Amino acid sequence: MIDFHFSSKWINFRLVYNWILDLEKKIYTMLLRLKEIVQWTRMSAFELFLHLLSILVFSVLVAAKVEGDLSASWPTIFAPLFICDGLNAYLSLIVFVRQYRDLKKASIRLACSLVVIALFFTFKILLCQKLAKGNLTCAEPHDYDSEANVLEGQNLYRL
Amino acid sequence: MAAVQKALFSSGILLVTAILFALRVDKSVDWNWFLIFIPLWLFDAVMITYIIVNIIIHFRTSLCGNVDRNDMTKNRKYGLLVFCVFKIAFQVLLCLRLEGFQISLYYVLIPLWAVLVAGLVDNFFVLKATSPYR
């Protein structure tokens, strides 16, 4: 405990100090619930923070794009999400490097997070292409005759 | 509900919603958007019931430190209730917009933005606090 030797006519320092302690305790107990989300998604709080931030920026950009206030292309709109995925992959690599003493545990953790990140990334990139090109060509087999060259190697990116 | 049941229930609801959403977007079915969102309405109903029951339990039992067995304060539970209300508002606005009403997308996304900003602030305090769940 800090003992206050000074006093003021205007401010009751002990009261302020107790109030701050109380607030900290409240915040701590208030936020322990995050434990459950961390358990479910196997993401750390910082990864969740990145995801939330990227979704926030992305939704603002989408709103501006759809309402016609922003003339950027869809890949640009999706950039925050891709950046978030890249940062998350980087973070999991860092965690892997720092857990090298327990290699088995570290490898399992790395594999899990990389698989999840890769799946998210695939979903986002496919969604982006769907929005940019109107539809995914593979979803409509009857179009193959008109676009016979689509699956012939050099045009695979047009999936 | 135990954590496993909650997680399974949420994942199942999300899966069904995603399937229905894909069917509707690909025009395999031609249902009203409010029907597509039925799993989410169900989820909201269950969530609100669960939170209200928890608030009542909080009032009816004497707790030490104002925290229940899940380390939840009363204010936290009220906050979750407000989160549910915002989520429902967002879903209703989204359904209306998808059904063809002329609502600006900015207005549709305002509840979502409020929830996201609240979540970010919440998460920021966790990152700042000295807790084991970084």
XYZ file of N, CA and C in Angstrom, chain B residues 21-105:
255
model
N -27.968 -18.846 -46.232
C -27.524 -17.613 -46.889
C -27.018 -17.915 -48.305
N -26.181 -18.976 -48.400
C -25.633 -19.340 -49.709
C -26.750 -19.739 -50.665
N -27.727 -20.527 -50.161
C -28.848 -20.951 -51.011
C -29.622 -19.737 -51.519
N -29.860 -18.795 -50.623
C -30.657 -17.613 -51.000
C -29.896 -16.750 -52.005
N -28.588 -16.568 -51.765
C -27.803 -15.710 -52.659
C -27.692 -16.338 -54.042
N -27.563 -17.682 -54.092
C -27.479 -18.366 -55.388
C -28.850 -18.588 -56.017
N -29.896 -18.056 -55.370
C -31.265 -18.138 -55.873
C -31.755 -19.573 -56.002
N -31.239 -20.499 -55.179
C -31.790 -21.849 -55.155
C -33.144 -21.847 -54.460
N -33.286 -20.980 -53.474
C -34.589 -20.794 -52.838
C -34.965 -19.323 -52.983
N -36.251 -19.045 -52.858
C -36.709 -17.671 -53.058
C -37.491 -17.214 -51.836
N -36.894 -17.401 -50.676
C -37.600 -17.068 -49.447
C -37.338 -15.627 -49.060
N -38.194 -15.187 -48.119
C -37.997 -13.868 -47.525
C -36.701 -13.885 -46.711
N -35.996 -12.742 -46.677
C -34.727 -12.706 -45.941
C -34.935 -12.927 -44.449
N -36.128 -12.532 -43.935
C -36.393 -12.755 -42.508
C -36.443 -14.248 -42.181
N -36.863 -15.054 -43.164
C -36.878 -16.513 -42.953
C -35.468 -17.089 -42.982
N -34.632 -16.500 -43.860
C -33.239 -16.967 -43.923
C -32.546 -16.748 -42.582
N -32.950 -15.672 -41.889
C -32.286 -15.330 -40.630
C -32.897 -16.057 -39.424
N -33.808 -17.013 -39.656
C -34.476 -17.686 -38.529
C -33.497 -18.285 -37.517
N -32.434 -19.004 -37.955
C -31.494 -19.527 -36.956
C -30.920 -18.436 -36.065
N -30.657 -17.270 -36.654
C -30.098 -16.177 -35.846
C -31.136 -15.635 -34.862
N -32.398 -15.557 -35.301
C -33.434 -15.118 -34.344
C -33.509 -16.102 -33.189
N -33.461 -17.406 -33.528
C -33.490 -18.438 -32.498
C -32.328 -18.256 -31.523
N -31.154 -18.028 -32.097
C -29.949 -17.832 -31.287
C -30.113 -16.638 -30.351
N -30.662 -15.537 -30.906
C -30.874 -14.340 -30.081
C -31.840 -14.628 -28.942
N -32.936 -15.355 -29.270
C -33.929 -15.663 -28.239
C -33.274 -16.457 -27.110
N -32.499 -17.484 -27.495
C -31.844 -18.313 -26.474
C -30.867 -17.481 -25.655
N -30.112 -16.622 -26.353
C -29.093 -15.823 -25.674
C -29.737 -14.856 -24.679
N -30.804 -14.181 -25.109
C -31.452 -13.207 -24.222
C -32.060 -13.920 -23.020
N -32.708 -15.073 -23.266
C -33.273 -15.831 -22.146
C -32.176 -16.210 -21.156
N -31.068 -16.691 -21.701
C -29.948 -17.125 -20.858
C -29.404 -15.980 -20.013
N -29.263 -14.808 -20.643
C -28.712 -13.668 -19.907
C -29.684 -13.201 -18.829
N -30.993 -13.160 -19.187
C -31.974 -12.682 -18.202
C -32.036 -13.638 -17.013
N -32.006 -14.944 -17.314
C -32.008 -15.923 -16.222
C -30.778 -15.716 -15.339
N -29.650 -15.446 -15.976
C -28.420 -15.226 -15.206
C -28.505 -13.981 -14.346
N -29.155 -12.913 -14.878
C -29.313 -11.689 -14.080
C -30.206 -11.978 -12.871
N -31.282 -12.745 -13.110
C -32.186 -13.075 -11.989
C -31.444 -13.888 -10.946
N -30.642 -14.866 -11.404
C -29.849 -15.668 -10.462
C -28.912 -14.765 -9.666
N -28.336 -13.774 -10.373
C -27.419 -12.839 -9.719
C -28.119 -12.104 -8.574
N -29.397 -11.709 -8.802
C -30.122 -10.986 -7.761
C -30.536 -11.914 -6.620
N -30.811 -13.167 -6.922
C -31.407 -14.066 -5.928
C -30.374 -14.731 -5.020
N -29.107 -14.739 -5.439
C -28.102 -15.393 -4.604
C -27.172 -14.341 -4.017
N -26.629 -14.673 -2.850
C -25.667 -13.756 -2.248
C -24.284 -14.123 -2.777
N -23.663 -13.191 -3.468
C -22.375 -13.474 -4.093
C -21.287 -12.711 -3.355
N -20.130 -13.336 -3.241
C -19.027 -12.616 -2.628
C -18.285 -11.839 -3.710
N -18.042 -10.576 -3.463
C -17.319 -9.751 -4.430
C -18.147 -9.356 -5.628
N -19.474 -9.481 -5.547
C -20.358 -9.027 -6.617
C -20.106 -9.764 -7.939
N -19.554 -10.972 -7.860
C -19.185 -11.711 -9.061
C -19.735 -13.119 -8.934
N -20.345 -13.640 -10.003
C -20.905 -14.983 -9.907
C -19.840 -16.026 -10.231
N -20.263 -17.299 -10.373
C -19.262 -18.370 -10.523
C -18.528 -18.288 -11.840
N -19.063 -17.511 -12.811
C -18.345 -17.322 -14.073
C -17.542 -16.030 -14.086
N -17.301 -15.426 -12.910
C -16.592 -14.152 -12.812
C -17.278 -13.059 -13.608
N -18.605 -13.088 -13.608
C -19.348 -12.066 -14.348
C -19.970 -11.092 -13.358
N -19.793 -9.791 -13.617
C -20.473 -8.807 -12.784
C -21.851 -8.534 -13.367
N -22.663 -7.836 -12.559
C -24.011 -7.511 -13.014
C -23.947 -6.565 -14.214
N -23.031 -5.583 -14.141
C -22.913 -4.618 -15.243
C -22.535 -5.311 -16.547
N -21.670 -6.325 -16.413
C -21.252 -7.087 -17.585
C -22.462 -7.756 -18.242
N -23.355 -8.294 -17.408
C -24.541 -8.965 -17.945
C -25.465 -7.959 -18.635
N -25.617 -6.762 -17.991
C -26.426 -5.732 -18.658
C -25.790 -5.375 -20.008
N -24.462 -5.291 -20.015
C -23.768 -4.978 -21.271
C -24.044 -6.008 -22.339
N -24.051 -7.295 -21.949
C -24.333 -8.354 -22.920
C -25.750 -8.235 -23.467
N -26.677 -7.843 -22.564
C -28.069 -7.657 -22.997
C -28.145 -6.543 -24.050
N -27.438 -5.440 -23.792
C -27.417 -4.329 -24.748
C -26.802 -4.788 -26.072
N -25.748 -5.619 -25.977
C -25.124 -6.170 -27.178
C -26.144 -6.954 -28.002
N -26.973 -7.768 -27.307
C -28.002 -8.549 -28.013
C -28.968 -7.628 -28.738
N -29.383 -6.567 -28.042
C -30.345 -5.639 -28.648
C -29.747 -5.015 -29.914
N -28.473 -4.620 -29.841
C -27.813 -4.022 -31.003
C -27.713 -5.029 -32.142
N -27.417 -6.288 -31.782
C -27.290 -7.340 -32.800
C -28.626 -7.526 -33.522
N -29.720 -7.564 -32.736
C -31.036 -7.748 -33.339
C -31.362 -6.563 -34.245
N -31.031 -5.343 -33.762
C -31.302 -4.147 -34.571
C -30.560 -4.233 -35.903
N -29.294 -4.650 -35.845
C -28.497 -4.779 -37.070
C -29.119 -5.800 -38.017
N -29.551 -6.944 -37.461
C -30.115 -7.994 -38.320
C -31.407 -7.533 -38.979
N -32.254 -6.846 -38.190
C -33.524 -6.369 -38.757
C -33.255 -5.374 -39.880
N -32.331 -4.435 -39.634
C -32.019 -3.426 -40.651
C -31.443 -4.080 -41.900
N -30.573 -5.091 -41.693
C -29.963 -5.791 -42.829
C -31.033 -6.520 -43.647
N -31.959 -7.188 -42.943
C -33.047 -7.888 -43.634
C -33.863 -6.904 -44.455
N -34.201 -5.766 -43.840
C -35.011 -4.773 -44.552
C -34.281 -4.294 -45.793
N -32.988 -4.020 -45.632
C -32.193 -3.542 -46.770
C -32.157 -4.600 -47.884
N -31.950 -5.871 -47.491
C -31.869 -6.936 -48.492
C -33.225 -7.174 -49.159
N -34.302 -6.873 -48.410
C -35.631 -7.034 -48.986
C -35.959 -5.909 -49.957
N -35.086 -4.903 -50.050
C -35.295 -3.878 -51.057
C -35.733 -2.528 -50.536
N -35.758 -2.347 -49.201
C -36.097 -1.021 -48.677
C -34.930 -0.072 -48.928
N -35.239 1.185 -49.159
C -34.194 2.159 -49.480
C -33.599 2.743 -48.201
N -32.833 1.925 -47.469
C -32.125 2.429 -46.290
C -30.668 2.560 -46.676
N -30.045 3.660 -46.275
C -28.618 3.813 -46.545
C -27.830 2.762 -45.764
N -26.799 2.207 -46.391
C -26.008 1.162 -45.744
C -25.321 1.685 -44.481
